């Protein structure tokens, strides 16, 4: 067996392992979607409902990002880009919160 | 002149140019949707009353669409895995299924929109519907854009497989990253608009 051939087999085994993970993640995403809808049927108080819904959505989003988008094994530069994006994204989401104190800084 | 670093990685970044390019594009997309989510929060927290999404929107249809989009993400990543295994026929099957699932998603949205319009519910009706149509409309445009790219790789773009299979696999991976991002956005849109 040549070294290249051995590497090819390793590569094929690696892809097979990835495919098994994709299927597991797929099942988890389906289940979590059903969970999201089921929880909404309980008509929880709004703050609690938002917290739970966003928690489940974050878990689902993380699964997609980590496994389908391969972020779990990405290069440092991609992580750096995402950290920077995340910081700006959070700042953007925080802007409406600052409006609660509208005029506070002026007076 | 050949485009550099399409297959071999740059020594400084450890990445191909395509990979870093698509991630920078996705970063700009995060900010685009982030701005709209921030608007949603601002409008909702400023409103005296806000309707629950499920009193206006069709939750079973949206749940079905969520499952469709998640399935399309799996078929997309499987199409890339098929190329990595050297199975071009399987790639076309999975990519074709991804495009088809995208069509199903858009068809369901068409029925949802039609029903709203027939009921006299327009973006101008109230703030909830304005933000609903804006966010889902922009998302639909992204689904459509992704489908056009996927259709290109399923059809004419797949000629590259014969001359440079590794580059072709990389291009499909980049298209996949966009498609998964579109799925990711929907994962947050669904509970935000329909269930809360």
PDB file of C-alpha atoms in Angstrom:
ATOM      1  CA  UNK A   1       0.000   0.000   0.000  1.00  0.00           C
ATOM      2  CA  UNK A   2       1.473   3.365  -0.988  1.00  0.00           C
ATOM      3  CA  UNK A   3       1.504   6.272   1.443  1.00  0.00           C
ATOM      4  CA  UNK A   4      -0.897   8.206  -0.805  1.00  0.00           C
ATOM      5  CA  UNK A   5      -3.338   5.318  -0.819  1.00  0.00           C
ATOM      6  CA  UNK A   6      -3.218   5.102   2.982  1.00  0.00           C
ATOM      7  CA  UNK A   7      -3.842   8.849   3.175  1.00  0.00           C
ATOM      8  CA  UNK A   8      -6.836   8.469   0.837  1.00  0.00           C
ATOM      9  CA  UNK A   9      -8.344   5.810   3.088  1.00  0.00           C
ATOM     10  CA  UNK A  10      -7.809   7.996   6.149  1.00  0.00           C
ATOM     11  CA  UNK A  11      -9.454  10.870   4.281  1.00  0.00           C
ATOM     12  CA  UNK A  12     -12.444   8.706   3.309  1.00  0.00           C
ATOM     13  CA  UNK A  13     -12.826   7.542   6.918  1.00  0.00           C
ATOM     14  CA  UNK A  14     -12.689  11.168   8.039  1.00  0.00           C
ATOM     15  CA  UNK A  15     -15.462  12.141   5.619  1.00  0.00           C
ATOM     16  CA  UNK A  16     -17.564   9.162   6.778  1.00  0.00           C
ATOM     17  CA  UNK A  17     -17.158  10.367  10.378  1.00  0.00           C
ATOM     18  CA  UNK A  18     -18.257  13.855   9.317  1.00  0.00           C
ATOM     19  CA  UNK A  19     -21.333  12.462   7.558  1.00  0.00           C
ATOM     20  CA  UNK A  20     -22.376  10.611  10.725  1.00  0.00           C
ATOM     21  CA  UNK A  21     -22.048  13.885  12.663  1.00  0.00           C
ATOM     22  CA  UNK A  22     -24.154  15.744  10.044  1.00  0.00           C
ATOM     23  CA  UNK A  23     -26.949  13.208  10.426  1.00  0.00           C
ATOM     24  CA  UNK A  24     -26.825  13.415  14.238  1.00  0.00           C
ATOM     25  CA  UNK A  25     -26.956  17.228  14.083  1.00  0.00           C
ATOM     26  CA  UNK A  26     -29.855  17.038  11.619  1.00  0.00           C
ATOM     27  CA  UNK A  27     -31.878  14.878  14.037  1.00  0.00           C
ATOM     28  CA  UNK A  28     -31.036  17.242  16.918  1.00  0.00           C
ATOM     29  CA  UNK A  29     -32.150  20.296  14.899  1.00  0.00           C
ATOM     30  CA  UNK A  30     -35.435  18.623  13.971  1.00  0.00           C
ATOM     31  CA  UNK A  31     -36.073  17.684  17.604  1.00  0.00           C
ATOM     32  CA  UNK A  32     -35.203  21.179  18.865  1.00  0.00           C
ATOM     33  CA  UNK A  33     -37.589  22.745  16.324  1.00  0.00           C
ATOM     34  CA  UNK A  34     -40.410  20.626  17.710  1.00  0.00           C
ATOM     35  CA  UNK A  35     -39.330  21.591  21.254  1.00  0.00           C
ATOM     36  CA  UNK A  36     -39.434  25.312  20.306  1.00  0.00           C
ATOM     37  CA  UNK A  37     -42.999  25.031  19.020  1.00  0.00           C
ATOM     38  CA  UNK A  38     -44.098  22.849  21.961  1.00  0.00           C
ATOM     39  CA  UNK A  39     -42.751  25.344  24.520  1.00  0.00           C
ATOM     40  CA  UNK A  40     -44.643  28.200  22.825  1.00  0.00           C
ATOM     41  CA  UNK A  41     -47.898  26.299  23.514  1.00  0.00           C
ATOM     42  CA  UNK A  42     -47.386  26.787  27.257  1.00  0.00           C
ATOM     43  CA  UNK A  43     -47.924  30.562  26.877  1.00  0.00           C
ATOM     44  CA  UNK A  44     -45.158  31.430  29.348  1.00  0.00           C
ATOM     45  CA  UNK A  45     -44.796  35.049  30.559  1.00  0.00           C
ATOM     46  CA  UNK A  46     -43.152  37.135  27.790  1.00  0.00           C
ATOM     47  CA  UNK A  47     -39.679  37.566  29.413  1.00  0.00           C
ATOM     48  CA  UNK A  48     -39.506  33.833  30.162  1.00  0.00           C
ATOM     49  CA  UNK A  49     -40.811  32.897  26.691  1.00  0.00           C
ATOM     50  CA  UNK A  50     -38.201  35.125  24.999  1.00  0.00           C
ATOM     51  CA  UNK A  51     -35.388  33.691  27.156  1.00  0.00           C
ATOM     52  CA  UNK A  52     -36.339  30.071  26.452  1.00  0.00           C
ATOM     53  CA  UNK A  53     -36.981  30.621  22.721  1.00  0.00           C
ATOM     54  CA  UNK A  54     -33.661  32.441  22.245  1.00  0.00           C
ATOM     55  CA  UNK A  55     -31.816  29.806  24.275  1.00  0.00           C
ATOM     56  CA  UNK A  56     -33.124  26.992  22.065  1.00  0.00           C
ATOM     57  CA  UNK A  57     -32.469  29.077  18.909  1.00  0.00           C
ATOM     58  CA  UNK A  58     -28.898  29.733  20.100  1.00  0.00           C
ATOM     59  CA  UNK A  59     -28.309  26.010  20.632  1.00  0.00           C
ATOM     60  CA  UNK A  60     -29.675  25.284  17.145  1.00  0.00           C
ATOM     61  CA  UNK A  61     -27.649  28.105  15.592  1.00  0.00           C
ATOM     62  CA  UNK A  62     -24.491  26.882  17.330  1.00  0.00           C
ATOM     63  CA  UNK A  63     -25.009  23.381  15.946  1.00  0.00           C
ATOM     64  CA  UNK A  64     -25.380  24.754  12.409  1.00  0.00           C
ATOM     65  CA  UNK A  65     -22.349  27.038  12.778  1.00  0.00           C
ATOM     66  CA  UNK A  66     -20.081  24.501  14.489  1.00  0.00           C
ATOM     67  CA  UNK A  67     -20.812  21.444  12.354  1.00  0.00           C
ATOM     68  CA  UNK A  68     -22.379  22.452   9.022  1.00  0.00           C
ATOM     69  CA  UNK A  69     -20.185  25.564   8.711  1.00  0.00           C
ATOM     70  CA  UNK A  70     -17.197  23.712  10.226  1.00  0.00           C
ATOM     71  CA  UNK A  71     -16.508  26.447  12.759  1.00  0.00           C
ATOM     72  CA  UNK A  72     -15.522  23.836  15.305  1.00  0.00           C
ATOM     73  CA  UNK A  73     -12.256  23.295  13.427  1.00  0.00           C
ATOM     74  CA  UNK A  74     -11.617  26.582  11.645  1.00  0.00           C
ATOM     75  CA  UNK A  75      -8.513  28.741  11.374  1.00  0.00           C
ATOM     76  CA  UNK A  76      -7.724  31.507  13.904  1.00  0.00           C
ATOM     77  CA  UNK A  77      -8.301  34.295  11.382  1.00  0.00           C
ATOM     78  CA  UNK A  78     -11.934  33.235  10.876  1.00  0.00           C
ATOM     79  CA  UNK A  79     -12.466  33.242  14.656  1.00  0.00           C
ATOM     80  CA  UNK A  80     -10.925  36.734  14.832  1.00  0.00           C
ATOM     81  CA  UNK A  81     -13.296  37.996  12.118  1.00  0.00           C
ATOM     82  CA  UNK A  82     -16.255  36.478  13.952  1.00  0.00           C
ATOM     83  CA  UNK A  83     -15.268  37.873  17.354  1.00  0.00           C
ATOM     84  CA  UNK A  84     -15.047  41.351  15.817  1.00  0.00           C
ATOM     85  CA  UNK A  85     -18.401  40.854  14.057  1.00  0.00           C
ATOM     86  CA  UNK A  86     -19.938  39.565  17.281  1.00  0.00           C
ATOM     87  CA  UNK A  87     -18.768  42.644  19.193  1.00  0.00           C
ATOM     88  CA  UNK A  88     -20.303  45.016  16.627  1.00  0.00           C
ATOM     89  CA  UNK A  89     -23.459  42.900  16.468  1.00  0.00           C
ATOM     90  CA  UNK A  90     -23.910  43.095  20.243  1.00  0.00           C
ATOM     91  CA  UNK A  91     -23.290  46.857  20.157  1.00  0.00           C
ATOM     92  CA  UNK A  92     -25.975  47.134  17.486  1.00  0.00           C
ATOM     93  CA  UNK A  93     -28.453  45.140  19.574  1.00  0.00           C
ATOM     94  CA  UNK A  94     -27.581  47.206  22.638  1.00  0.00           C
ATOM     95  CA  UNK A  95     -28.403  50.501  20.923  1.00  0.00           C
ATOM     96  CA  UNK A  96     -32.165  50.178  21.522  1.00  0.00           C
ATOM     97  CA  UNK A  97     -31.450  49.588  25.231  1.00  0.00           C
ATOM     98  CA  UNK A  98     -29.660  52.942  25.401  1.00  0.00           C
ATOM     99  CA  UNK A  99     -32.833  54.659  24.174  1.00  0.00           C
ATOM    100  CA  UNK A 100     -34.382  53.800  27.535  1.00  0.00           C
ATOM    101  CA  UNK A 101     -32.139  56.525  28.922  1.00  0.00           C
ATOM    102  CA  UNK A 102     -33.063  59.007  26.166  1.00  0.00           C
ATOM    103  CA  UNK A 103     -32.208  62.514  27.290  1.00  0.00           C
ATOM    104  CA  UNK A 104     -30.504  61.305  30.487  1.00  0.00           C
ATOM    105  CA  UNK A 105     -27.045  62.316  29.211  1.00  0.00           C
ATOM    106  CA  UNK A 106     -28.273  65.662  27.911  1.00  0.00           C
ATOM    107  CA  UNK A 107     -29.831  67.015  31.117  1.00  0.00           C
TER     108      UNK A 107
ATOM    109  CA  UNK B   1      -3.582  34.631 -15.461  1.00  0.00           C
ATOM    110  CA  UNK B   2      -4.809  32.157 -12.844  1.00  0.00           C
ATOM    111  CA  UNK B   3      -6.641  33.331  -9.746  1.00  0.00           C
ATOM    112  CA  UNK B   4      -4.251  32.764  -6.813  1.00  0.00           C
ATOM    113  CA  UNK B   5      -4.975  30.690  -3.702  1.00  0.00           C
ATOM    114  CA  UNK B   6      -8.125  28.961  -4.880  1.00  0.00           C
ATOM    115  CA  UNK B   7      -6.905  25.527  -3.819  1.00  0.00           C
ATOM    116  CA  UNK B   8      -3.600  26.017  -2.017  1.00  0.00           C
ATOM    117  CA  UNK B   9      -3.801  27.997   1.212  1.00  0.00           C
ATOM    118  CA  UNK B  10      -2.002  31.287   1.803  1.00  0.00           C
ATOM    119  CA  UNK B  11       0.960  30.957   4.135  1.00  0.00           C
ATOM    120  CA  UNK B  12      -0.044  34.047   6.175  1.00  0.00           C
ATOM    121  CA  UNK B  13      -3.729  33.197   6.779  1.00  0.00           C
ATOM    122  CA  UNK B  14      -3.735  29.410   6.412  1.00  0.00           C
ATOM    123  CA  UNK B  15      -6.845  29.853   4.267  1.00  0.00           C
ATOM    124  CA  UNK B  16      -7.814  30.032   0.622  1.00  0.00           C
ATOM    125  CA  UNK B  17      -8.857  33.472  -0.604  1.00  0.00           C
ATOM    126  CA  UNK B  18     -12.376  32.216  -1.299  1.00  0.00           C
ATOM    127  CA  UNK B  19     -12.833  31.043   2.282  1.00  0.00           C
ATOM    128  CA  UNK B  20     -11.754  34.332   3.863  1.00  0.00           C
ATOM    129  CA  UNK B  21     -13.814  36.219   1.271  1.00  0.00           C
ATOM    130  CA  UNK B  22     -17.052  34.401   2.032  1.00  0.00           C
ATOM    131  CA  UNK B  23     -16.563  34.814   5.802  1.00  0.00           C
ATOM    132  CA  UNK B  24     -16.022  38.563   5.412  1.00  0.00           C
ATOM    133  CA  UNK B  25     -19.178  38.716   3.306  1.00  0.00           C
ATOM    134  CA  UNK B  26     -21.090  36.780   5.967  1.00  0.00           C
ATOM    135  CA  UNK B  27     -19.796  39.224   8.590  1.00  0.00           C
ATOM    136  CA  UNK B  28     -21.419  42.053   6.606  1.00  0.00           C
ATOM    137  CA  UNK B  29     -24.612  39.996   6.401  1.00  0.00           C
ATOM    138  CA  UNK B  30     -24.643  39.607  10.188  1.00  0.00           C
ATOM    139  CA  UNK B  31     -24.606  43.390  10.472  1.00  0.00           C
ATOM    140  CA  UNK B  32     -27.399  43.748   7.898  1.00  0.00           C
ATOM    141  CA  UNK B  33     -29.736  41.381   9.726  1.00  0.00           C
ATOM    142  CA  UNK B  34     -28.452  42.692  13.061  1.00  0.00           C
ATOM    143  CA  UNK B  35     -29.632  46.195  12.139  1.00  0.00           C
ATOM    144  CA  UNK B  36     -33.095  44.851  11.367  1.00  0.00           C
ATOM    145  CA  UNK B  37     -33.209  42.807  14.582  1.00  0.00           C
ATOM    146  CA  UNK B  38     -32.207  45.940  16.521  1.00  0.00           C
ATOM    147  CA  UNK B  39     -35.033  47.819  14.775  1.00  0.00           C
ATOM    148  CA  UNK B  40     -37.424  45.041  15.765  1.00  0.00           C
ATOM    149  CA  UNK B  41     -36.355  45.294  19.422  1.00  0.00           C
ATOM    150  CA  UNK B  42     -36.663  49.087  19.343  1.00  0.00           C
ATOM    151  CA  UNK B  43     -40.136  49.028  17.777  1.00  0.00           C
ATOM    152  CA  UNK B  44     -41.399  46.205  19.997  1.00  0.00           C
ATOM    153  CA  UNK B  45     -40.157  47.641  23.278  1.00  0.00           C
ATOM    154  CA  UNK B  46     -41.552  51.049  22.323  1.00  0.00           C
ATOM    155  CA  UNK B  47     -45.001  49.718  21.480  1.00  0.00           C
ATOM    156  CA  UNK B  48     -47.781  49.828  24.067  1.00  0.00           C
ATOM    157  CA  UNK B  49     -49.153  46.507  22.853  1.00  0.00           C
ATOM    158  CA  UNK B  50     -47.603  43.872  20.632  1.00  0.00           C
ATOM    159  CA  UNK B  51     -49.471  40.913  19.155  1.00  0.00           C
ATOM    160  CA  UNK B  52     -48.273  37.346  19.647  1.00  0.00           C
ATOM    161  CA  UNK B  53     -47.065  36.109  16.281  1.00  0.00           C
ATOM    162  CA  UNK B  54     -49.202  32.977  16.396  1.00  0.00           C
ATOM    163  CA  UNK B  55     -52.394  35.051  16.548  1.00  0.00           C
ATOM    164  CA  UNK B  56     -51.657  36.514  13.102  1.00  0.00           C
ATOM    165  CA  UNK B  57     -49.234  34.133  11.396  1.00  0.00           C
ATOM    166  CA  UNK B  58     -49.508  30.493  10.393  1.00  0.00           C
ATOM    167  CA  UNK B  59     -47.276  28.554  12.826  1.00  0.00           C
ATOM    168  CA  UNK B  60     -47.756  25.041  11.329  1.00  0.00           C
ATOM    169  CA  UNK B  61     -46.691  26.314   7.881  1.00  0.00           C
ATOM    170  CA  UNK B  62     -43.684  28.128   9.347  1.00  0.00           C
ATOM    171  CA  UNK B  63     -42.715  25.031  11.359  1.00  0.00           C
ATOM    172  CA  UNK B  64     -42.889  22.997   8.166  1.00  0.00           C
ATOM    173  CA  UNK B  65     -40.709  25.591   6.429  1.00  0.00           C
ATOM    174  CA  UNK B  66     -38.186  25.464   9.277  1.00  0.00           C
ATOM    175  CA  UNK B  67     -37.901  21.703   8.856  1.00  0.00           C
ATOM    176  CA  UNK B  68     -37.545  22.178   5.080  1.00  0.00           C
ATOM    177  CA  UNK B  69     -34.713  24.692   5.476  1.00  0.00           C
ATOM    178  CA  UNK B  70     -32.888  22.538   8.043  1.00  0.00           C
ATOM    179  CA  UNK B  71     -33.187  19.558   5.671  1.00  0.00           C
ATOM    180  CA  UNK B  72     -31.778  21.681   2.850  1.00  0.00           C
ATOM    181  CA  UNK B  73     -28.781  22.564   5.014  1.00  0.00           C
ATOM    182  CA  UNK B  74     -28.080  18.861   5.513  1.00  0.00           C
ATOM    183  CA  UNK B  75     -28.375  18.062   1.802  1.00  0.00           C
ATOM    184  CA  UNK B  76     -26.087  21.028   1.064  1.00  0.00           C
ATOM    185  CA  UNK B  77     -23.345  19.808   3.381  1.00  0.00           C
ATOM    186  CA  UNK B  78     -23.821  16.258   2.055  1.00  0.00           C
ATOM    187  CA  UNK B  79     -23.313  17.532  -1.499  1.00  0.00           C
ATOM    188  CA  UNK B  80     -19.934  18.938  -0.433  1.00  0.00           C
ATOM    189  CA  UNK B  81     -19.068  15.691   1.385  1.00  0.00           C
ATOM    190  CA  UNK B  82     -19.944  13.781  -1.810  1.00  0.00           C
ATOM    191  CA  UNK B  83     -17.410  15.830  -3.763  1.00  0.00           C
ATOM    192  CA  UNK B  84     -14.792  15.160  -1.090  1.00  0.00           C
ATOM    193  CA  UNK B  85     -15.504  11.438  -1.617  1.00  0.00           C
ATOM    194  CA  UNK B  86     -15.143  11.923  -5.373  1.00  0.00           C
ATOM    195  CA  UNK B  87     -18.778  11.042  -6.087  1.00  0.00           C
ATOM    196  CA  UNK B  88     -20.006  13.597  -8.581  1.00  0.00           C
ATOM    197  CA  UNK B  89     -23.332  11.832  -9.255  1.00  0.00           C
ATOM    198  CA  UNK B  90     -24.236  11.867  -5.567  1.00  0.00           C
ATOM    199  CA  UNK B  91     -23.219  15.534  -5.392  1.00  0.00           C
ATOM    200  CA  UNK B  92     -25.721  16.414  -8.119  1.00  0.00           C
ATOM    201  CA  UNK B  93     -28.435  14.433  -6.348  1.00  0.00           C
ATOM    202  CA  UNK B  94     -27.885  16.242  -3.038  1.00  0.00           C
ATOM    203  CA  UNK B  95     -27.415  19.656  -4.661  1.00  0.00           C
ATOM    204  CA  UNK B  96     -30.564  19.119  -6.747  1.00  0.00           C
ATOM    205  CA  UNK B  97     -32.468  18.236  -3.571  1.00  0.00           C
ATOM    206  CA  UNK B  98     -31.146  21.398  -1.885  1.00  0.00           C
ATOM    207  CA  UNK B  99     -32.443  23.536  -4.759  1.00  0.00           C
ATOM    208  CA  UNK B 100     -35.763  21.715  -4.688  1.00  0.00           C
ATOM    209  CA  UNK B 101     -36.131  22.273  -0.922  1.00  0.00           C
ATOM    210  CA  UNK B 102     -35.363  25.953  -1.494  1.00  0.00           C
ATOM    211  CA  UNK B 103     -38.232  26.028  -4.021  1.00  0.00           C
ATOM    212  CA  UNK B 104     -40.545  24.395  -1.457  1.00  0.00           C
ATOM    213  CA  UNK B 105     -39.570  27.040   1.111  1.00  0.00           C
ATOM    214  CA  UNK B 106     -40.334  29.887  -1.297  1.00  0.00           C
ATOM    215  CA  UNK B 107     -43.597  28.251  -2.395  1.00  0.00           C
ATOM    216  CA  UNK B 108     -44.796  28.013   1.207  1.00  0.00           C
ATOM    217  CA  UNK B 109     -43.842  31.662   1.768  1.00  0.00           C
ATOM    218  CA  UNK B 110     -45.794  32.574  -1.373  1.00  0.00           C
ATOM    219  CA  UNK B 111     -48.899  30.919   0.085  1.00  0.00           C
ATOM    220  CA  UNK B 112     -48.320  32.649   3.430  1.00  0.00           C
ATOM    221  CA  UNK B 113     -47.937  36.064   1.798  1.00  0.00           C
ATOM    222  CA  UNK B 114     -50.940  35.512  -0.500  1.00  0.00           C
ATOM    223  CA  UNK B 115     -53.121  34.626   2.455  1.00  0.00           C
ATOM    224  CA  UNK B 116     -52.045  37.755   4.312  1.00  0.00           C
ATOM    225  CA  UNK B 117     -52.750  40.004   1.317  1.00  0.00           C
ATOM    226  CA  UNK B 118     -56.145  38.354   0.727  1.00  0.00           C
ATOM    227  CA  UNK B 119     -56.971  39.041   4.379  1.00  0.00           C
ATOM    228  CA  UNK B 120     -56.084  42.711   3.895  1.00  0.00           C
ATOM    229  CA  UNK B 121     -52.879  42.447   5.932  1.00  0.00           C
ATOM    230  CA  UNK B 122     -50.091  44.529   4.396  1.00  0.00           C
ATOM    231  CA  UNK B 123     -46.776  45.945   5.653  1.00  0.00           C
ATOM    232  CA  UNK B 124     -48.585  49.261   6.133  1.00  0.00           C
ATOM    233  CA  UNK B 125     -51.244  47.682   8.381  1.00  0.00           C
ATOM    234  CA  UNK B 126     -49.191  47.832  11.589  1.00  0.00           C
ATOM    235  CA  UNK B 127     -45.626  47.737  12.918  1.00  0.00           C
ATOM    236  CA  UNK B 128     -45.712  43.997  13.530  1.00  0.00           C
ATOM    237  CA  UNK B 129     -46.556  43.259   9.892  1.00  0.00           C
ATOM    238  CA  UNK B 130     -44.083  45.882   8.665  1.00  0.00           C
ATOM    239  CA  UNK B 131     -41.207  44.176  10.479  1.00  0.00           C
ATOM    240  CA  UNK B 132     -42.549  40.710   9.538  1.00  0.00           C
ATOM    241  CA  UNK B 133     -42.619  41.478   5.804  1.00  0.00           C
ATOM    242  CA  UNK B 134     -39.257  43.294   5.907  1.00  0.00           C
ATOM    243  CA  UNK B 135     -37.381  40.531   7.726  1.00  0.00           C
ATOM    244  CA  UNK B 136     -38.966  37.575   5.936  1.00  0.00           C
ATOM    245  CA  UNK B 137     -38.823  39.405   2.577  1.00  0.00           C
ATOM    246  CA  UNK B 138     -35.088  40.058   2.931  1.00  0.00           C
ATOM    247  CA  UNK B 139     -34.583  36.477   4.052  1.00  0.00           C
ATOM    248  CA  UNK B 140     -36.508  35.190   1.015  1.00  0.00           C
ATOM    249  CA  UNK B 141     -34.235  37.236  -1.265  1.00  0.00           C
ATOM    250  CA  UNK B 142     -31.266  35.492   0.340  1.00  0.00           C
ATOM    251  CA  UNK B 143     -32.864  32.075  -0.187  1.00  0.00           C
ATOM    252  CA  UNK B 144     -33.460  32.967  -3.838  1.00  0.00           C
ATOM    253  CA  UNK B 145     -29.882  34.232  -4.251  1.00  0.00           C
ATOM    254  CA  UNK B 146     -28.512  31.050  -2.696  1.00  0.00           C
ATOM    255  CA  UNK B 147     -30.657  28.960  -5.034  1.00  0.00           C
ATOM    256  CA  UNK B 148     -29.292  30.793  -8.089  1.00  0.00           C
ATOM    257  CA  UNK B 149     -25.709  30.097  -6.969  1.00  0.00           C
ATOM    258  CA  UNK B 150     -26.525  26.461  -6.159  1.00  0.00           C
ATOM    259  CA  UNK B 151     -28.239  26.014  -9.531  1.00  0.00           C
ATOM    260  CA  UNK B 152     -25.114  27.371 -11.223  1.00  0.00           C
ATOM    261  CA  UNK B 153     -22.937  24.802  -9.466  1.00  0.00           C
ATOM    262  CA  UNK B 154     -25.456  22.044 -10.206  1.00  0.00           C
ATOM    263  CA  UNK B 155     -25.490  22.994 -13.902  1.00  0.00           C
ATOM    264  CA  UNK B 156     -22.965  24.970 -15.948  1.00  0.00           C
ATOM    265  CA  UNK B 157     -20.543  25.657 -13.090  1.00  0.00           C
ATOM    266  CA  UNK B 158     -19.991  21.940 -12.529  1.00  0.00           C
ATOM    267  CA  UNK B 159     -17.752  21.748 -15.623  1.00  0.00           C
ATOM    268  CA  UNK B 160     -14.943  22.813 -13.288  1.00  0.00           C
ATOM    269  CA  UNK B 161     -15.133  19.379 -11.633  1.00  0.00           C
ATOM    270  CA  UNK B 162     -13.509  17.831 -14.711  1.00  0.00           C
ATOM    271  CA  UNK B 163     -10.558  20.220 -14.828  1.00  0.00           C
ATOM    272  CA  UNK B 164     -10.025  21.157 -11.169  1.00  0.00           C
ATOM    273  CA  UNK B 165     -12.114  19.052  -8.752  1.00  0.00           C
ATOM    274  CA  UNK B 166     -10.543  20.492  -5.606  1.00  0.00           C
ATOM    275  CA  UNK B 167     -11.323  24.064  -6.608  1.00  0.00           C
ATOM    276  CA  UNK B 168     -14.868  23.047  -7.471  1.00  0.00           C
ATOM    277  CA  UNK B 169     -15.297  21.395  -4.038  1.00  0.00           C
ATOM    278  CA  UNK B 170     -14.022  24.590  -2.401  1.00  0.00           C
ATOM    279  CA  UNK B 171     -16.503  26.711  -4.357  1.00  0.00           C
ATOM    280  CA  UNK B 172     -19.355  24.427  -3.312  1.00  0.00           C
ATOM    281  CA  UNK B 173     -18.171  24.690   0.299  1.00  0.00           C
ATOM    282  CA  UNK B 174     -18.312  28.495   0.075  1.00  0.00           C
ATOM    283  CA  UNK B 175     -21.802  28.397  -1.439  1.00  0.00           C
ATOM    284  CA  UNK B 176     -22.707  26.054   1.396  1.00  0.00           C
ATOM    285  CA  UNK B 177     -21.463  28.508   4.016  1.00  0.00           C
ATOM    286  CA  UNK B 178     -23.867  31.118   2.613  1.00  0.00           C
ATOM    287  CA  UNK B 179     -26.717  28.612   2.527  1.00  0.00           C
ATOM    288  CA  UNK B 180     -26.136  27.571   6.152  1.00  0.00           C
ATOM    289  CA  UNK B 181     -26.045  31.232   7.158  1.00  0.00           C
ATOM    290  CA  UNK B 182     -29.473  31.710   5.558  1.00  0.00           C
ATOM    291  CA  UNK B 183     -30.680  28.699   7.557  1.00  0.00           C
ATOM    292  CA  UNK B 184     -29.145  30.159  10.718  1.00  0.00           C
ATOM    293  CA  UNK B 185     -30.959  33.473  10.232  1.00  0.00           C
ATOM    294  CA  UNK B 186     -34.271  31.626   9.835  1.00  0.00           C
ATOM    295  CA  UNK B 187     -33.599  29.674  13.058  1.00  0.00           C
ATOM    296  CA  UNK B 188     -33.760  33.021  14.901  1.00  0.00           C
ATOM    297  CA  UNK B 189     -36.489  34.603  12.759  1.00  0.00           C
ATOM    298  CA  UNK B 190     -38.922  31.737  13.304  1.00  0.00           C
ATOM    299  CA  UNK B 191     -39.371  32.017  17.093  1.00  0.00           C
ATOM    300  CA  UNK B 192     -38.935  35.804  17.076  1.00  0.00           C
ATOM    301  CA  UNK B 193     -41.740  36.478  14.601  1.00  0.00           C
ATOM    302  CA  UNK B 194     -44.039  33.466  14.887  1.00  0.00           C
ATOM    303  CA  UNK B 195     -43.901  32.288  18.488  1.00  0.00           C
ATOM    304  CA  UNK B 196     -43.268  35.288  20.742  1.00  0.00           C
TER     305      UNK B 196
END
